[in-house]
């Protein structure tokens, strides 16, 4: 792919992400995206990506790739003896550092929160946005620390965390963009880590076999 084509593709992705964050995924036409990206070719989405779902998955893959780079830079152990706080930190902070590094307009967290439950999202992108990796870590790596909490409860709590991290990040991003918040992204990240550790480790007092917060919305 030529450098010009790469730039055109990135411009379309940036335009789509901003418009999706503001108007919702179903509230934006391909024509609006191409116009916002500054191209007169209204079939550019089809040319560069294929379908609308292909565009969404390309946006998610871009995010996942960049988050993985931040995760690799974290000095956190990957061994199976990692404690709960270490596991949560390793999964949550890279997302926060990634969002903190985004240029204006501040819209990526808001887009990711919207797309998290979108029916067309598939594959590893959907799994990571839903918190499947965190779910696997909580059930597999921290059982020694969370004895007494059923695996079904941990899976349900991990499903909640996907909404929690992206939802709070999206609201924080909006407030920062509007000048309403003086806190830093890093402060938000450690607030989330503290909150998640407390929630995950809380005693279980009710049956939860019916709870499933991991999949896409079924509205």
Short mmCIF file of N, CA and C in Angstrom, two decimals, residues 67-76:
data_model
loop_
_atom_site.label_atom_id
_atom_site.label_comp_id
_atom_site.label_asym_id
_atom_site.label_seq_id
_atom_site.Cartn_x
_atom_site.Cartn_y
_atom_site.Cartn_z
N UNK A 67 -2.31 -0.30 22.47
CA UNK A 67 -2.40 -0.66 23.89
C UNK A 67 -1.36 -1.73 24.22
N UNK A 68 -1.17 -2.68 23.33
CA UNK A 68 -0.19 -3.75 23.56
C UNK A 68 1.21 -3.19 23.70
N UNK A 69 1.52 -2.14 22.97
CA UNK A 69 2.84 -1.51 23.08
C UNK A 69 3.02 -0.89 24.46
N UNK A 70 1.99 -0.26 24.99
CA UNK A 70 2.07 0.29 26.35
C UNK A 70 2.18 -0.84 27.37
N UNK A 71 1.49 -1.93 27.14
CA UNK A 71 1.52 -3.05 28.08
C UNK A 71 2.92 -3.67 28.14
N UNK A 72 3.56 -3.79 27.00
CA UNK A 72 4.90 -4.36 26.96
C UNK A 72 5.90 -3.52 27.74
N UNK A 73 5.64 -2.22 27.85
CA UNK A 73 6.55 -1.32 28.56
C UNK A 73 6.35 -1.34 30.07
N UNK A 74 5.27 -1.96 30.54
CA UNK A 74 5.00 -2.00 31.98
C UNK A 74 5.90 -3.02 32.67
N UNK A 75 6.53 -2.64 33.79
CA UNK A 75 7.37 -3.59 34.54
C UNK A 75 6.54 -4.48 35.45
N UNK A 76 5.68 -5.30 34.83
CA UNK A 76 4.78 -6.16 35.60
C UNK A 76 5.06 -7.60 35.25
#
